[in-house]
Short mmCIF file of C-alpha atoms and ligand atoms in Angstrom, two decimals:
data_model
loop_
_atom_site.label_atom_id
_atom_site.label_comp_id
_atom_site.label_asym_id
_atom_site.label_seq_id
_atom_site.Cartn_x
_atom_site.Cartn_y
_atom_site.Cartn_z
CA MET A 280 4.96 0.51 17.33
CA ALA A 281 7.73 0.25 14.78
CA SER A 282 7.29 2.40 11.74
CA ALA A 283 9.16 3.04 8.56
CA GLU A 284 9.81 6.57 7.42
CA PRO A 285 10.42 6.27 3.71
CA SER A 286 13.95 6.82 2.59
CA ARG A 287 14.63 7.99 -0.92
CA LYS A 288 17.61 6.68 -2.75
CA ALA A 289 19.64 8.57 -5.31
CA GLY A 290 20.23 7.60 -8.93
CA TYR A 291 17.90 6.59 -11.71
CA GLY A 292 17.47 3.13 -13.22
CA ARG A 293 16.15 1.87 -16.54
CA HIS A 294 12.56 2.54 -15.46
CA VAL A 295 13.29 6.23 -15.75
CA SER A 296 12.28 7.87 -18.99
CA GLU A 297 14.34 10.59 -20.55
CA PRO A 298 12.82 14.07 -20.34
CA PRO A 299 10.91 14.83 -23.54
CA ALA A 300 12.68 17.41 -25.68
CA ALA A 301 9.43 19.41 -25.98
CA LEU A 302 9.69 20.27 -22.31
CA GLY A 303 13.11 21.81 -22.50
CA GLY A 304 16.78 21.17 -22.93
CA GLY A 305 19.76 21.07 -20.60
CA GLY A 306 19.05 17.47 -19.57
CA ARG A 307 16.10 18.44 -17.37
CA PRO A 308 12.51 19.06 -18.41
CA ARG A 309 11.23 22.62 -17.87
CA LEU A 310 7.80 24.16 -18.29
CA GLY A 311 8.93 27.58 -19.49
CA PRO A 312 8.42 31.00 -17.86
CA ARG A 313 4.76 31.47 -18.82
CA LEU A 314 3.52 28.21 -17.31
CA GLU A 315 5.78 28.51 -14.30
CA GLY A 316 4.39 31.99 -13.71
CA ALA A 317 0.82 30.72 -13.89
CA LEU A 318 1.59 27.95 -11.40
CA ARG A 319 3.34 30.36 -9.04
CA ALA A 320 0.27 32.58 -9.18
CA ALA A 321 -1.86 29.55 -8.27
CA VAL A 322 0.11 28.28 -5.26
CA GLY A 323 2.38 31.11 -4.15
CA GLU A 324 6.04 31.79 -4.82
CA GLY A 325 7.52 29.23 -2.42
CA HIS A 326 5.43 26.27 -3.54
CA LEU A 327 6.60 25.83 -7.11
CA LEU A 328 9.88 23.91 -6.95
CA THR A 329 12.20 23.66 -9.95
CA ASP A 330 15.63 23.52 -8.32
CA PRO A 331 16.85 19.89 -8.69
CA ASP A 332 18.09 19.89 -5.09
CA LEU A 333 14.55 20.64 -3.93
CA THR A 334 12.72 18.38 -6.37
CA ALA A 335 14.99 15.32 -5.85
CA SER A 336 13.06 13.79 -2.94
CA TYR A 337 9.83 13.83 -5.01
CA GLU A 338 11.43 12.15 -8.03
CA ARG A 339 12.36 8.72 -6.69
CA ASP A 340 10.01 6.14 -5.21
CA TRP A 341 10.37 4.32 -1.89
CA THR A 342 11.73 1.15 -3.51
CA GLY A 343 14.48 3.01 -5.37
CA ARG A 344 13.34 1.23 -8.53
CA TYR A 345 11.22 3.91 -10.20
CA GLY A 346 11.40 7.63 -10.87
CA GLY A 347 12.68 10.35 -13.14
CA PRO A 348 13.21 14.10 -13.31
CA ALA A 349 10.11 16.28 -12.85
CA ALA A 350 9.41 19.40 -14.88
CA ALA A 351 8.44 20.97 -11.55
CA VAL A 352 6.94 20.11 -8.18
CA VAL A 353 3.80 22.07 -7.27
CA ARG A 354 2.60 22.10 -3.67
CA PRO A 355 -0.96 23.46 -3.36
CA GLY A 356 -2.28 24.14 0.14
CA THR A 357 -6.05 24.16 -0.49
CA THR A 358 -8.64 22.51 -2.71
CA ASP A 359 -9.01 25.76 -4.65
CA GLU A 360 -5.28 25.81 -5.32
CA VAL A 361 -5.41 22.18 -6.53
CA ALA A 362 -8.22 23.17 -8.89
CA ALA A 363 -6.29 26.22 -10.14
CA VAL A 364 -3.15 24.14 -10.80
CA LEU A 365 -5.12 21.49 -12.70
CA ARG A 366 -6.89 24.14 -14.79
CA VAL A 367 -3.52 25.58 -15.82
CA LEU A 368 -1.95 22.21 -16.59
CA SER A 369 -4.87 20.60 -18.39
CA ALA A 370 -5.39 23.69 -20.56
CA GLU A 371 -1.84 23.12 -21.82
CA SER A 372 -2.10 19.31 -21.82
CA VAL A 373 0.80 19.02 -19.36
CA ALA A 374 0.92 15.66 -17.61
CA VAL A 375 0.76 15.64 -13.83
CA VAL A 376 1.57 12.96 -11.23
CA PRO A 377 -0.32 13.31 -7.92
CA GLN A 378 1.86 12.41 -4.95
CA GLY A 379 1.08 11.93 -1.27
CA GLY A 380 3.59 10.45 1.14
CA ASN A 381 5.56 8.72 -1.66
CA THR A 382 5.43 5.38 0.15
CA GLY A 383 3.81 3.61 -2.81
CA LEU A 384 5.64 0.49 -3.95
CA VAL A 385 4.69 0.31 -7.66
CA GLY A 386 6.15 3.51 -9.08
CA GLY A 387 2.79 5.25 -9.60
CA GLY A 388 3.48 8.42 -7.60
CA VAL A 389 6.75 9.56 -9.18
CA PRO A 390 7.48 11.22 -12.52
CA ARG A 391 8.64 9.09 -15.39
CA ALA A 392 8.76 11.37 -18.40
CA GLY A 393 9.19 14.90 -17.15
CA GLU A 394 5.67 15.24 -15.69
CA VAL A 395 4.79 17.84 -13.08
CA VAL A 396 4.54 16.38 -9.57
CA LEU A 397 1.47 17.61 -7.70
CA SER A 398 2.40 17.08 -4.05
CA LEU A 399 -0.67 16.94 -1.81
CA ARG A 400 1.22 16.87 1.48
CA ARG A 401 0.26 20.44 2.35
CA LEU A 402 -3.40 19.39 2.45
CA ARG A 403 -2.57 18.08 5.88
CA GLY A 404 -4.58 18.26 9.08
CA ASP A 405 -7.90 20.05 9.48
CA VAL A 406 -8.99 16.77 11.08
CA HIS A 407 -12.57 16.58 12.38
CA VAL A 408 -13.91 13.58 14.26
CA ASP A 409 -17.63 13.14 14.77
CA PRO A 410 -17.90 10.65 17.64
CA GLU A 411 -21.67 10.33 17.37
CA ASP A 412 -21.76 9.36 13.69
CA ARG A 413 -18.33 7.72 13.95
CA LEU A 414 -16.79 9.66 11.07
CA LEU A 415 -13.41 11.31 10.55
CA GLU A 416 -12.80 13.98 7.93
CA ALA A 417 -9.35 15.28 7.07
CA GLY A 418 -7.27 16.84 4.34
CA ALA A 419 -5.85 14.31 1.87
CA GLY A 420 -2.27 15.06 2.99
CA THR A 421 -2.99 13.95 6.56
CA THR A 422 -0.95 10.89 7.47
CA LEU A 423 -2.58 7.66 8.57
CA ALA A 424 -0.84 7.97 11.97
CA GLU A 425 -2.37 11.44 12.49
CA ALA A 426 -5.85 10.15 11.62
CA GLN A 427 -5.39 7.14 13.92
CA GLN A 428 -4.34 9.44 16.78
CA ALA A 429 -7.32 11.78 16.29
CA ALA A 430 -9.74 8.84 16.33
CA ARG A 431 -8.14 7.28 19.42
CA GLU A 432 -8.53 10.54 21.33
CA VAL A 433 -12.31 10.07 21.28
CA GLY A 434 -12.32 6.31 21.87
CA LEU A 435 -12.59 5.29 18.21
CA GLU A 436 -10.25 3.77 15.63
CA VAL A 437 -9.72 3.98 11.90
CA GLY A 438 -9.70 0.20 11.35
CA LEU A 439 -6.78 0.47 8.92
CA ASP A 440 -3.10 0.05 9.64
CA LEU A 441 0.14 -0.38 7.75
CA ALA A 442 3.81 0.00 8.59
CA ALA A 443 4.20 3.20 6.54
CA ARG A 444 1.58 4.91 8.74
CA ASP A 445 3.81 7.89 9.64
CA ALA A 446 4.23 8.96 6.00
CA ALA A 447 1.40 7.42 3.95
CA THR A 448 -1.38 9.98 3.40
CA LEU A 449 -5.13 9.47 3.40
CA GLY A 450 -5.30 10.68 -0.22
CA GLY A 451 -2.64 8.19 -1.30
CA MET A 452 -4.40 5.45 0.61
CA VAL A 453 -7.68 6.24 -1.16
CA ALA A 454 -5.88 6.36 -4.51
CA THR A 455 -4.32 2.91 -3.94
CA ASN A 456 -7.31 1.43 -2.05
CA ALA A 457 -4.72 0.54 0.59
CA GLY A 458 -5.01 -2.67 2.56
CA GLY A 459 -2.73 -3.48 5.47
CA VAL A 460 -2.83 -5.74 8.49
CA ARG A 461 -6.48 -5.20 9.53
CA VAL A 462 -8.23 -6.01 6.24
CA VAL A 463 -9.16 -9.46 7.51
CA ARG A 464 -11.54 -7.72 9.95
CA HIS A 465 -12.32 -4.26 8.55
CA GLY A 466 -11.69 -4.56 4.80
CA PRO A 467 -9.51 -2.34 2.57
CA LEU A 468 -9.80 1.44 2.42
CA ARG A 469 -12.72 1.43 -0.02
CA ARG A 470 -14.83 -0.25 2.65
CA ARG A 471 -13.80 2.37 5.24
CA LEU A 472 -14.51 5.29 2.88
CA ALA A 473 -17.60 7.33 3.78
CA GLY A 474 -17.03 10.07 1.21
CA LEU A 475 -14.49 12.40 -0.32
CA GLU A 476 -13.80 15.65 -2.08
CA ALA A 477 -11.74 15.48 -5.26
CA VAL A 478 -10.74 17.64 -8.21
CA LEU A 479 -11.09 16.44 -11.79
CA ALA A 480 -8.43 17.05 -14.44
CA ASP A 481 -10.16 20.24 -15.69
CA GLY A 482 -10.41 21.72 -12.18
CA THR A 483 -14.02 20.70 -11.44
CA VAL A 484 -14.50 19.99 -7.72
CA VAL A 485 -16.48 16.85 -6.87
CA ASP A 486 -17.89 16.94 -3.34
CA ARG A 487 -19.36 13.68 -2.07
CA ARG A 488 -19.00 13.93 1.70
CA GLY A 489 -22.45 12.80 2.77
CA GLY A 490 -21.15 10.16 5.14
CA LEU A 491 -24.34 8.11 4.93
CA LEU A 492 -24.29 4.33 4.95
CA LYS A 493 -27.23 4.28 2.53
CA ASP A 494 -27.28 6.81 -0.29
CA ASN A 495 -28.06 5.47 -3.75
CA VAL A 496 -28.36 8.74 -5.62
CA GLY A 497 -26.17 8.10 -8.62
CA TYR A 498 -22.78 6.55 -9.29
CA ASP A 499 -20.51 5.66 -6.39
CA LEU A 500 -17.81 8.20 -7.26
CA PRO A 501 -15.83 7.75 -4.01
CA GLY A 502 -15.78 4.00 -4.69
CA LEU A 503 -14.64 4.66 -8.27
CA PHE A 504 -11.86 7.02 -7.22
CA ALA A 505 -10.67 4.54 -4.57
CA GLY A 506 -7.96 2.53 -6.31
CA SER A 507 -7.83 4.85 -9.34
CA GLU A 508 -4.17 5.74 -8.55
CA GLY A 509 -4.43 9.39 -9.45
CA THR A 510 -5.66 8.66 -13.00
CA LEU A 511 -9.24 9.96 -12.60
CA ALA A 512 -9.13 12.71 -9.98
CA VAL A 513 -7.01 14.29 -7.28
CA VAL A 514 -8.37 13.53 -3.82
CA THR A 515 -8.36 16.60 -1.58
CA ARG A 516 -10.45 15.59 1.47
CA VAL A 517 -11.29 12.18 2.86
CA LEU A 518 -14.17 11.01 5.06
CA LEU A 519 -13.59 7.71 6.86
CA ARG A 520 -15.88 5.46 8.91
CA LEU A 521 -14.57 4.77 12.39
CA GLU A 522 -14.93 1.77 14.67
CA PRO A 523 -15.23 1.68 18.45
CA LEU A 524 -11.90 1.01 20.19
CA PRO A 525 -12.07 -2.54 21.52
CA ALA A 526 -12.02 -3.09 25.29
CA SER A 527 -8.79 -5.00 24.92
CA ARG A 528 -6.38 -6.47 22.45
CA VAL A 529 -4.16 -9.49 22.75
CA ALA A 530 -1.30 -10.09 20.31
CA ALA A 531 0.42 -13.42 19.82
CA PHE A 532 3.49 -14.37 17.81
CA VAL A 533 3.05 -18.05 17.18
CA ALA A 534 5.84 -20.41 16.07
CA LEU A 535 4.76 -23.31 13.87
CA ARG A 536 6.43 -26.62 13.05
CA ALA A 537 5.29 -28.05 9.73
CA PRO A 538 4.51 -31.77 9.76
CA GLU A 539 5.82 -34.07 7.00
CA ALA A 540 2.26 -34.96 6.07
CA LEU A 541 1.80 -31.44 4.62
CA GLY A 542 4.33 -31.87 1.80
CA THR A 543 7.98 -31.35 1.05
CA PRO A 544 9.90 -29.00 3.37
CA GLY A 545 9.96 -25.32 2.44
CA ALA A 546 7.62 -22.43 1.85
CA GLY A 547 4.73 -24.61 0.59
CA ARG A 548 4.63 -26.85 3.63
CA ALA A 549 5.12 -23.90 5.98
CA THR A 550 2.22 -22.05 4.30
CA ALA A 551 -0.05 -25.10 4.45
CA THR A 552 0.69 -25.34 8.20
CA ALA A 553 0.08 -21.62 8.72
CA LEU A 554 -3.25 -21.90 6.89
CA GLN A 555 -4.37 -24.89 8.92
CA VAL A 556 -3.70 -23.13 12.23
CA GLY A 557 -4.85 -19.77 10.87
CA ARG A 558 -8.27 -21.10 9.88
CA GLU A 559 -8.81 -22.45 13.39
CA ILE A 560 -7.78 -19.10 14.86
CA LEU A 561 -10.21 -17.23 12.57
CA ARG A 562 -13.07 -19.45 13.75
CA LEU A 563 -12.58 -18.06 17.29
CA GLY A 564 -14.01 -14.73 16.11
CA GLY A 565 -12.76 -11.24 16.98
CA ILE A 566 -9.53 -11.72 14.99
CA GLU A 567 -8.20 -8.40 13.63
CA VAL A 568 -4.79 -9.47 12.41
CA LEU A 569 -3.60 -12.75 10.90
CA GLU A 570 -0.20 -12.41 9.26
CA VAL A 571 2.45 -14.93 8.27
CA VAL A 572 6.25 -14.64 8.21
CA TYR A 573 8.94 -17.20 7.34
CA PRO A 574 12.50 -17.97 8.44
CA PRO A 575 14.38 -15.94 5.74
CA GLY A 576 12.42 -12.77 6.60
CA VAL A 577 12.55 -13.23 10.37
CA ARG A 578 16.32 -13.83 10.20
CA LEU A 579 16.73 -10.62 8.18
CA VAL A 580 14.57 -8.58 10.54
CA CYS A 581 16.48 -9.81 13.60
CA GLU A 582 19.79 -9.04 11.90
CA HIS A 583 18.91 -5.60 10.56
CA ALA A 584 16.51 -4.31 13.18
CA GLY A 585 18.28 -5.91 16.15
CA LEU A 586 15.17 -7.75 17.37
CA PRO A 587 15.65 -10.58 19.89
CA ALA A 588 15.38 -14.18 18.65
CA PRO A 589 11.72 -15.11 18.03
CA PRO A 590 9.90 -17.87 19.92
CA ASP A 591 11.30 -21.20 18.63
CA PRO A 592 13.98 -19.82 16.31
CA GLY A 593 13.93 -23.09 14.36
CA ALA A 594 10.24 -22.83 13.46
CA ASP A 595 9.03 -23.26 9.86
CA ALA A 596 6.77 -20.17 9.99
CA TRP A 597 5.22 -17.76 12.48
CA LEU A 598 1.77 -16.26 12.69
CA LEU A 599 1.18 -12.76 14.02
CA VAL A 600 -2.30 -12.72 15.51
CA GLU A 601 -4.29 -9.98 17.18
CA ALA A 602 -7.62 -10.68 18.79
CA THR A 603 -9.90 -8.03 20.22
CA GLY A 604 -12.79 -8.22 22.61
CA ASP A 605 -13.30 -9.05 26.23
CA ASP A 606 -9.90 -9.50 27.83
CA GLU A 607 -10.37 -12.75 29.65
CA VAL A 608 -12.57 -14.51 27.14
CA THR A 609 -10.38 -13.66 24.14
CA THR A 610 -7.12 -14.44 25.87
CA ALA A 611 -8.47 -17.65 27.33
CA ARG A 612 -9.88 -18.92 24.04
CA LEU A 613 -6.82 -18.02 21.99
CA GLY A 614 -4.51 -19.37 24.72
CA ALA A 615 -6.45 -22.64 24.94
CA LEU A 616 -6.24 -23.16 21.17
CA LEU A 617 -2.54 -22.34 20.89
CA ASP A 618 -1.41 -24.20 24.03
CA ALA A 619 -2.99 -27.44 22.91
CA HIS A 620 -2.22 -27.21 19.20
CA PRO A 621 0.12 -29.93 17.90
CA LEU A 622 1.52 -27.65 15.15
CA VAL A 623 2.36 -24.78 17.54
CA SER A 624 5.85 -25.09 19.03
CA ALA A 625 6.00 -21.82 21.03
CA THR A 626 4.00 -18.65 21.53
CA ALA A 627 4.80 -15.16 22.79
CA VAL A 628 1.75 -13.22 23.99
CA ALA A 629 1.37 -9.51 24.82
CA LEU A 630 -1.56 -7.55 26.20
CA ASP A 631 -0.08 -4.08 26.68
CA ALA A 632 0.77 -1.68 23.85
CA PRO A 633 4.60 -1.85 24.11
CA GLY A 634 4.49 -5.65 24.26
CA ARG A 635 2.19 -5.84 21.25
CA ALA A 636 4.44 -3.42 19.33
CA ALA A 637 7.45 -5.64 20.06
CA LEU A 638 5.63 -8.63 18.52
CA PHE A 639 4.34 -6.63 15.53
CA ALA A 640 7.94 -5.56 14.80
CA TYR A 641 8.78 -9.08 13.54
CA ARG A 642 6.25 -8.54 10.76
CA GLU A 643 6.30 -4.78 10.26
CA ARG A 644 10.04 -4.39 9.83
CA HIS A 645 10.21 -6.81 6.91
CA THR A 646 9.92 -4.14 4.19
CA GLU A 647 12.76 -1.99 5.55
CA ALA A 648 14.95 -5.03 6.35
CA ILE A 649 14.55 -6.32 2.77
CA ALA A 650 15.43 -2.86 1.42
CA ARG A 651 18.81 -3.18 3.18
CA LEU A 652 19.62 -6.18 0.97
CA GLY A 653 19.28 -4.12 -2.20
CA VAL A 654 16.61 -3.02 -4.65
CA ALA A 655 13.93 -5.72 -4.45
CA HIS A 656 11.50 -6.97 -7.06
CA LYS A 657 8.35 -6.56 -4.95
CA LEU A 658 5.37 -8.62 -6.04
CA ASP A 659 2.12 -8.21 -4.12
CA VAL A 660 -0.15 -11.08 -5.05
CA ALA A 661 -3.35 -12.76 -3.92
CA VAL A 662 -4.82 -16.16 -4.69
CA PRO A 663 -7.73 -18.12 -3.24
CA LEU A 664 -6.69 -19.52 0.17
CA SER A 665 -6.95 -23.03 -1.27
CA ARG A 666 -4.06 -22.19 -3.68
CA LEU A 667 -1.80 -20.22 -1.34
CA ALA A 668 0.50 -23.07 -0.25
CA ARG A 669 1.03 -24.26 -3.82
CA LEU A 670 1.71 -20.72 -4.96
CA ALA A 671 4.34 -20.19 -2.24
CA ALA A 672 6.11 -23.45 -3.12
CA GLU A 673 6.06 -22.86 -6.88
CA VAL A 674 7.28 -19.27 -6.64
CA VAL A 675 10.21 -20.06 -4.35
CA ASP A 676 11.23 -23.10 -6.43
CA ALA A 677 10.93 -21.29 -9.78
CA VAL A 678 13.00 -18.30 -8.65
CA ALA A 679 15.68 -20.53 -7.09
CA ALA A 680 15.92 -22.60 -10.27
CA ARG A 681 16.45 -19.53 -12.48
CA TRP A 682 18.50 -17.34 -10.07
CA PRO A 683 20.18 -19.70 -7.58
CA ASP A 684 21.86 -16.80 -5.72
CA ALA A 685 18.74 -14.66 -5.35
CA ALA A 686 17.16 -14.07 -1.93
CA THR A 687 13.40 -14.71 -1.96
CA VAL A 688 11.57 -13.38 1.07
CA LEU A 689 7.87 -14.05 1.50
CA PHE A 690 5.56 -12.55 4.08
CA GLY A 691 2.00 -11.38 4.08
CA HIS A 692 -1.58 -11.13 5.04
CA LEU A 693 -2.47 -14.79 5.48
CA GLY A 694 -6.12 -14.13 6.27
CA ASP A 695 -6.55 -12.29 2.94
CA GLY A 696 -4.67 -14.84 0.82
CA ASN A 697 -2.21 -12.01 0.06
CA LEU A 698 1.53 -12.74 -0.06
CA HIS A 699 4.31 -10.23 -0.62
CA VAL A 700 7.01 -11.87 -2.71
CA ASN A 701 10.34 -10.03 -2.56
CA VAL A 702 13.23 -11.12 -4.75
CA VAL A 703 16.64 -9.49 -4.35
CA GLY A 704 19.44 -10.45 -6.71
CA PRO A 705 18.24 -10.14 -10.31
CA PRO A 706 19.05 -6.61 -11.57
CA PRO A 707 16.32 -4.07 -10.70
CA ASP A 708 15.74 -3.23 -14.37
CA ASP A 709 15.33 -6.89 -15.39
CA ASP A 710 11.60 -7.64 -15.49
CA GLU A 711 12.00 -11.38 -16.09
CA VAL A 712 11.55 -12.27 -12.43
CA ASP A 713 8.34 -10.21 -12.22
CA ALA A 714 6.99 -12.02 -15.28
CA LEU A 715 7.94 -15.42 -13.87
CA VAL A 716 6.24 -14.89 -10.50
CA LEU A 717 3.15 -13.18 -11.89
CA GLY A 718 2.76 -15.87 -14.56
CA ILE A 719 2.45 -18.42 -11.74
CA VAL A 720 -0.03 -16.19 -9.94
CA LEU A 721 -2.22 -15.81 -13.03
CA ALA A 722 -2.13 -19.57 -13.62
CA HIS A 723 -3.66 -19.96 -10.14
CA GLY A 724 -6.44 -17.48 -10.91
CA GLY A 725 -4.84 -14.85 -8.68
CA SER A 726 -4.40 -11.09 -8.66
CA VAL A 727 -1.14 -9.50 -9.83
CA SER A 728 -1.78 -6.59 -7.48
CA ALA A 729 -3.55 -7.35 -4.23
CA GLU A 730 -3.18 -4.03 -2.41
CA HIS A 731 -0.29 -1.93 -3.72
CA GLY A 732 -1.92 -0.97 -7.01
CA VAL A 733 -0.77 -1.26 -10.60
CA GLY A 734 1.37 1.86 -10.92
CA VAL A 735 3.92 1.37 -13.67
CA ALA A 736 5.30 -1.81 -12.13
CA ARG A 737 2.29 -4.03 -12.89
CA LEU A 738 1.13 -2.23 -16.06
CA PRO A 739 2.41 -4.93 -18.46
CA PHE A 740 0.19 -7.49 -16.72
CA VAL A 741 -3.12 -5.61 -16.66
CA SER A 742 -4.22 -6.85 -20.08
CA ARG A 743 -3.70 -10.43 -18.95
CA ALA A 744 -5.41 -9.83 -15.62
CA ARG A 745 -8.56 -8.10 -16.91
CA HIS A 746 -11.21 -9.10 -19.45
CA PRO A 747 -11.13 -7.00 -22.68
CA GLY A 748 -14.58 -5.65 -21.80
CA ASP A 749 -13.33 -4.52 -18.38
CA LEU A 750 -10.44 -2.74 -20.03
CA ALA A 751 -12.71 -1.03 -22.55
CA ALA A 752 -14.93 0.24 -19.71
CA MET A 753 -11.92 1.47 -17.74
CA ARG A 754 -10.63 3.34 -20.80
CA ALA A 755 -14.05 4.89 -21.41
CA VAL A 756 -14.23 6.17 -17.82
CA LYS A 757 -10.72 7.58 -18.11
CA ARG A 758 -11.55 9.35 -21.41
CA ALA A 759 -14.75 10.80 -19.95
CA LEU A 760 -13.16 12.23 -16.81
CA ASP A 761 -9.75 13.13 -18.21
CA PRO A 762 -10.19 13.66 -21.97
CA ARG A 763 -6.73 15.18 -22.41
CA GLY A 764 -5.09 12.33 -20.50
CA VAL A 765 -3.12 14.62 -18.18
CA LEU A 766 -3.67 12.74 -14.90
CA ASN A 767 -0.92 10.20 -14.26
CA PRO A 768 -0.52 8.94 -17.84
CA GLY A 769 1.29 5.61 -18.12
CA VAL A 770 -0.15 4.35 -14.84
CA LEU A 771 -2.84 1.71 -14.30
CA ILE A 772 -4.39 1.72 -17.80
CA PRO A 773 -2.39 0.09 -20.60
CA ALA A 774 -2.27 1.95 -23.90
CA GLY A 775 -4.90 0.48 -26.18
C1 LIG B 1065 7.12 0.05 4.90
C2 LIG B 1065 5.91 0.04 4.01
C3 LIG B 1065 4.83 -0.77 4.34
C4 LIG B 1065 3.68 -0.78 3.53
N1 LIG B 1065 2.65 -1.59 3.88
C5 LIG B 1065 1.54 -1.59 3.13
C6 LIG B 1065 0.43 -2.43 3.47
O1 LIG B 1065 0.48 -3.21 4.43
N2 LIG B 1065 -0.68 -2.36 2.69
C7 LIG B 1065 -0.77 -1.53 1.61
O2 LIG B 1065 -1.82 -1.50 0.95
N3 LIG B 1065 0.27 -0.74 1.26
C8 LIG B 1065 1.41 -0.75 1.98
N4 LIG B 1065 2.46 0.04 1.62
C9 LIG B 1065 2.36 0.87 0.39
C10 LIG B 1065 1.91 2.34 0.62
O3 LIG B 1065 2.13 2.75 1.94
C11 LIG B 1065 0.45 2.51 0.25
O4 LIG B 1065 0.27 2.24 -1.13
C12 LIG B 1065 -0.11 3.92 0.54
O5 LIG B 1065 -1.49 3.90 0.33
C13 LIG B 1065 0.51 5.02 -0.32
O6 LIG B 1065 0.16 6.28 0.23
P1 LIG B 1065 1.05 7.56 -0.14
O7 LIG B 1065 0.40 8.75 0.47
O8 LIG B 1065 2.46 7.33 0.23
O9 LIG B 1065 0.87 7.60 -1.71
P2 LIG B 1065 1.98 7.85 -2.85
O10 LIG B 1065 3.02 6.81 -2.78
O11 LIG B 1065 2.43 9.26 -2.82
O12 LIG B 1065 1.09 7.62 -4.16
C14 LIG B 1065 0.54 6.36 -4.44
C15 LIG B 1065 -0.45 6.48 -5.61
O13 LIG B 1065 -1.54 7.30 -5.24
C16 LIG B 1065 -1.63 8.47 -6.07
N5 LIG B 1065 -1.99 9.58 -5.16
C17 LIG B 1065 -1.35 9.95 -4.03
N6 LIG B 1065 -2.04 10.93 -3.42
C18 LIG B 1065 -3.13 11.18 -4.19
C19 LIG B 1065 -4.23 12.07 -4.08
N7 LIG B 1065 -4.36 12.91 -3.05
N8 LIG B 1065 -5.16 12.06 -5.06
C20 LIG B 1065 -5.07 11.20 -6.11
N9 LIG B 1065 -4.04 10.34 -6.25
C21 LIG B 1065 -3.09 10.32 -5.30
C22 LIG B 1065 -0.26 8.60 -6.73
O14 LIG B 1065 -0.35 9.23 -7.98
C23 LIG B 1065 0.15 7.14 -6.84
O15 LIG B 1065 -0.44 6.57 -7.99
C24 LIG B 1065 3.63 0.06 2.39
C25 LIG B 1065 4.71 0.88 2.06
C26 LIG B 1065 5.84 0.87 2.85
C27 LIG B 1065 6.97 1.76 2.48
#
C-alpha cells in the first residue's frame, strides 16, 4: 500500500519564534554546559544533539509551515531515561517538546521558541501481542506499520490506519488521538487504547496498563492523555486493543455523477451525491472505510504519483469503500448496490491486497501530491453529516472569491463528516485563509480540529471552539500535572 515517508523542508517561516536571549547567543538557543552535562548523563553521550546539522530534521514539521531552532534534541532510550530527562528539565523550568515521527500536521511536535526536543523514536519495538486477550503492547516510538505487522502475524489487526503509517509513532498517535481511514468502523485511537505508561513533567511514571475493558478505579488517565498533544505527559508505552482479521476485504473506487436536483455544480453538489450513496453503502453493514475525493485532488494525484486515470475520469466525486466480512456475501451486496445505482457511473473493485492498495492510492497519496504544489494551509474540520455538503460549497466559494488563483483541494473521511481542506496559494504565514474557512466551520457547529489536533496551528480558534468552563477545566488539569508549564507550552491551551 502506498505510504508517505515524511520529508522535511529547509527554511523557517513567520511561525518560527526567535530563540530567547536567555537561552544563549550566537543566533541559536543553547542550554549551557551544566544542563547539557546533566542531559548527557541521563541519555548517554551520543543521544544529546546540539549540532545544527544533526538537529535540523527535528526542527521543521511535515508541512514545512512550522518549526524553529531547538536548544537541543534529547533521545532517551528507556522510560527511566525519559523520567531522568524530565526531572532535569523541569527542575530548571526548561520547556520541552515531545516528538514522535514528526508527521503531525499542526506544528505541535516541533520547537518554536528554543525548546528542547524530546525525541521518543528510540522507544521503538519491544512489541508484545497477546492473541488470547487481543492486546498489543509496544514502546511509544514504534511505528503504526510495525504494530500493524505484529498484529497481522497472529491473525489480528490494529483497527487503525493512516497514510503516514511508516513514520507515525504509537506515542504520537495517542498524543493526537489520531483518526484515519478506519474510524467509521473502529473509532479513533482513544477507543482503541487499552492502557499506557507515561511520564509526568516532574519525572513521575504513571503506569496504567491493565488492559481491562471494565475498570472504574479512578480517573481515566489514558483517556485524558489521549489527545493531550504532549502537554500533560510523555507517553512511553502503549497498549492497544486488537480486532480479528476479517475473512476477506473488498475495496471499491466508485465514480459518482451528481444530478442537477442536488444543487449547483461543484463541491457542494458532489458532496451531497457522495453522502446519498455513502449512506446507502453504510446501511449494508461491515463497512470499514468510506472516503471521498474530488476531481482537483484526483487530477493532482494522477499527475504527481503517476496513477492511471480513475474510473470515469469525468466524475464529480469518487468514494473509496472497503467492506469486510464473508467474501461472497459482502461482494455480492456491495456489487448489487453499486451496479444498479443511478448516481454511480463506474466502479473499480479489488479483492486482493495489491489491487486494494492500487485503489487506496487515489485517496492516500493526496497529502503528498498537495505538498508538491507548495506549502498548504491544511484545515481538518468536521461538521454534522447534514451540514457537510453546504460546508464544502461555502468553503470552496469563499476561498475562490478572496483568492481567485488559489488551489483548493478537498478530500476526507466522509463517514465521519470529516473533510480535509487544503488551500495552496495564499502565503504560508498569512492566517486569513485559516480564519475564513474555520469561521464557516464554526458557524455550522463544527470542529476546527477533527483528528490532527490543535498544535499551534489551531490555537487561535480554541477559545471560540470551547466553552469558557471547558477551558478553565483544561487549564486546571494542565496546572495540576505540569505546574511549571514545561511540557509543550504554546500548544493546545490558549494563554488565559
Ligand atoms: C501523509 C500523512 C497522512 C496523515 N493522515 C492522517 C490521518 O488520516 N488521520 C490522522 O489523524 N492523522 C493523519 N496524519 C497526521 C499524523 O500522522 C498524526 O497526527 C500522527 O498521530 C502523528 O504521530 P507522530 O508520531 O508523527 O507525532 P508527532 O508529529 O511527532 O507529534 C504530534 C504531537 O504529539 C506529541 N507527541 C508525539 N509523541 C509523543 C509522546 N510519546 N508522548 C507525548 N506526546 C507526544 C507532539 O508533541 C505533538 O504535539 C497524517 C500525516 C501525514 C504526513
